[in-house]
Amino acid sequence: MGQTKILLADDHELVRDGIIALLENEENLTVVNEAANGKEALEIIEKDTPDLLIVDIRMPELNGIEVVKKVKKDFPNLKTLVLSMHDSTEYVVQCVEAGADGYLLKGSSKEEFLKAINKIAGGGKYFSGDISAIIVSNFVNGNSEKRVDTNSQKQDAALNILTKREKQILELILEGKNNQEIGDELKISKRTAEAHRFNLMKKLEVKNLMELTHKSRELKLI
Amino acid sequence: MGQTKILLADDHELVRDGIIALLENEENLTVVNEAANGKEALEIIEKDTPDLLIVDIRMPELNGIEVVKKVKKDFPNLKTLVLSMHDSTEYVVQCVEAGADGYLLKGSSKEEFLKAINKIAGGGKYFSGDISAIIVSNFVNGNSEKRVDTNSQKQDAALNILTKREKQILELILEGKNNQEIGDELKISKRTAEAHRFNLMKKLEVKNLMELTHKSRELKLI
DNA sequence: ATTTTTCTAAGTATTTATACTTATTTTTAG
DNA sequence: CTAAAAATAAGTATAAATACTTAGAAAAAT
């Protein structure tokens, strides 16, 4: 078989450069292009038609899971390997449902990384060690991508962009205000403030205040 | 001049592998060892005596800034380059005060990375683009590591106020951990973590997480 | 050797946040 | 003008944090 054309999508340039250097020695693999966010990745896919997409979950504009979903719908021949560089196991189930062919944690070694790429390029699937356990406990049988539990109606966060109101609420959250105080300040109910908080945290894929502060700085939302 | 012996400290194995691959082509540089956390880094430094430490800020056990501080105290000849792989500019001032010889953001390219390494290995300093602006606005003159603003007295006070355990718990709080997770990590009950949290917040006179982050940065506790 | 501090942790009550779902109204864009 | 997106807000259940108090061990300081 010929060369596997890889598209690398990650917002960390240094990480991308590192991975490219890592793959340079592999003669059957070529990184044909790079993307710094999800939107860019989709644009490149259309014109470069790579064989394999290596994609980080957390990216601005459009996150890795959404990219995988779109890829599997519009380019079913393109294989996808998801890298969870920042988190542990929380997104596994979502990735499998999105149709990812593989999932690697940040803790993976170069060897495992190469093994995963080659397996996926050859039409297989690869999920690193502890990931498999999560998958089998979340899916019935080996037959299809049907989930056991209920959360299938997840909000379509197609565009990971905060609305005006959400940004306003984010600012107040970062000032240390609670939902009641935010509600008072904006003359909305505490419950509305709660809803906005919930939605914006989901959009930014953070699960607590500290992650929210870091993410906000990262995205220069503040 | 001979080869520069590099120690690479980052908790992401894949990132380490990538960086190693990136430096493999450089004949004047060798990565002699790797560390997955701050403690490990310090242990390796003692026995391997590298010339340059490339260190990520966020690491378990001991964070990058603390490692730099200890290095500058105990091994003043060892150069240090801090990589801020996850965050933007928040820790810059702390790094400079800790004595770091360079600071690179996640957005840096391979070229900038190599430039930084070579400059620092040659006895220089390197701070990427926008970082310099932050530094000059925080330090007077080019002469020494003296800070412009006034909060120099506060640091000791607060450091004296918080006990060792409380500082430990503060760090975990600032990593976004909840009481249960802190309890698990330190092998104490969730209720004890709660108690420590309560006490330290009282001592620092803050009433929520955001005030706590601000106060912690102000007092340079982190 | 003994005070004092720190660390541990449970009790209790109250408040706040999380994790959703549903649903109406308002705004905006095609 | 109409469909889609955003803003509003309540329901429900669960989890976590807050605000204390008390109190026994372990460690540190005198």
mmCIF file with all atom_site columns, N, CA and C in Angstrom, chain B residues 53-54 69 121 149 153 155 159 184 187 200 211:
data_model
loop_
_atom_site.group_PDB
_atom_site.id
_atom_site.type_symbol
_atom_site.label_atom_id
_atom_site.label_alt_id
_atom_site.label_comp_id
_atom_site.label_asym_id
_atom_site.label_entity_id
_atom_site.label_seq_id
_atom_site.pdbx_PDB_ins_code
_atom_site.Cartn_x
_atom_site.Cartn_y
_atom_site.Cartn_z
_atom_site.occupancy
_atom_site.B_iso_or_equiv
_atom_site.pdbx_formal_charge
_atom_site.auth_seq_id
_atom_site.auth_comp_id
_atom_site.auth_asym_id
_atom_site.auth_atom_id
_atom_site.pdbx_PDB_model_num
ATOM 1  N N  . LEU B 1 53  ? 17.124  23.035 31.396 1.00 0.00 ? 53  LEU B N  1
ATOM 2  C CA . LEU B 1 53  ? 15.869  22.391 31.779 1.00 0.00 ? 53  LEU B CA 1
ATOM 3  C C  . LEU B 1 53  ? 14.735  23.032 30.992 1.00 0.00 ? 53  LEU B C  1
ATOM 4  N N  . ILE B 1 54  ? 14.024  22.217 30.233 1.00 0.00 ? 54  ILE B N  1
ATOM 5  C CA . ILE B 1 54  ? 12.827  22.691 29.553 1.00 0.00 ? 54  ILE B CA 1
ATOM 6  C C  . ILE B 1 54  ? 11.654  22.161 30.350 1.00 0.00 ? 54  ILE B C  1
ATOM 7  N N  . LYS B 1 69  ? 12.279  27.774 40.750 1.00 0.00 ? 69  LYS B N  1
ATOM 8  C CA . LYS B 1 69  ? 12.754  28.413 41.985 1.00 0.00 ? 69  LYS B CA 1
ATOM 9  C C  . LYS B 1 69  ? 13.818  27.567 42.664 1.00 0.00 ? 69  LYS B C  1
ATOM 10 N N  . ALA B 1 121 ? 20.960  28.566 25.980 1.00 0.00 ? 121 ALA B N  1
ATOM 11 C CA . ALA B 1 121 ? 22.140  27.720 26.156 1.00 0.00 ? 121 ALA B CA 1
ATOM 12 C C  . ALA B 1 121 ? 23.415  28.554 26.073 1.00 0.00 ? 121 ALA B C  1
ATOM 13 N N  . ASP B 1 149 ? 5.708   47.039 41.706 1.00 0.00 ? 149 ASP B N  1
ATOM 14 C CA . ASP B 1 149 ? 4.629   47.349 42.644 1.00 0.00 ? 149 ASP B CA 1
ATOM 15 C C  . ASP B 1 149 ? 4.939   46.995 44.090 1.00 0.00 ? 149 ASP B C  1
ATOM 16 N N  . GLN B 1 153 ? 5.551   43.050 50.912 1.00 0.00 ? 153 GLN B N  1
ATOM 17 C CA . GLN B 1 153 ? 5.420   42.676 52.313 1.00 0.00 ? 153 GLN B CA 1
ATOM 18 C C  . GLN B 1 153 ? 4.353   41.600 52.511 1.00 0.00 ? 153 GLN B C  1
ATOM 19 N N  . GLN B 1 155 ? 3.447   39.060 50.776 1.00 0.00 ? 155 GLN B N  1
ATOM 20 C CA . GLN B 1 155 ? 3.772   37.674 50.470 1.00 0.00 ? 155 GLN B CA 1
ATOM 21 C C  . GLN B 1 155 ? 4.141   36.889 51.727 1.00 0.00 ? 155 GLN B C  1
ATOM 22 N N  . LEU B 1 159 ? 2.187   33.833 53.448 1.00 0.00 ? 159 LEU B N  1
ATOM 23 C CA . LEU B 1 159 ? 2.881   32.551 53.502 1.00 0.00 ? 159 LEU B CA 1
ATOM 24 C C  . LEU B 1 159 ? 2.961   32.052 54.928 1.00 0.00 ? 159 LEU B C  1
ATOM 25 N N  . ASP B 1 184 ? -9.330  12.566 47.983 1.00 0.00 ? 184 ASP B N  1
ATOM 26 C CA . ASP B 1 184 ? -8.795  11.355 47.361 1.00 0.00 ? 184 ASP B CA 1
ATOM 27 C C  . ASP B 1 184 ? -7.303  11.478 47.114 1.00 0.00 ? 184 ASP B C  1
ATOM 28 N N  . LYS B 1 187 ? -5.382  11.563 50.308 1.00 0.00 ? 187 LYS B N  1
ATOM 29 C CA . LYS B 1 187 ? -5.771  10.465 51.194 1.00 0.00 ? 187 LYS B CA 1
ATOM 30 C C  . LYS B 1 187 ? -6.267  10.962 52.548 1.00 0.00 ? 187 LYS B C  1
ATOM 31 N N  . LEU B 1 200 ? -8.592  28.145 55.084 1.00 0.00 ? 200 LEU B N  1
ATOM 32 C CA . LEU B 1 200 ? -7.667  28.950 54.285 1.00 0.00 ? 200 LEU B CA 1
ATOM 33 C C  . LEU B 1 200 ? -8.379  30.118 53.616 1.00 0.00 ? 200 LEU B C  1
ATOM 34 N N  . GLU B 1 211 ? -12.214 35.267 43.936 1.00 0.00 ? 211 GLU B N  1
ATOM 35 C CA . GLU B 1 211 ? -11.417 36.097 44.843 1.00 0.00 ? 211 GLU B CA 1
ATOM 36 C C  . GLU B 1 211 ? -10.172 35.340 45.285 1.00 0.00 ? 211 GLU B C  1
#
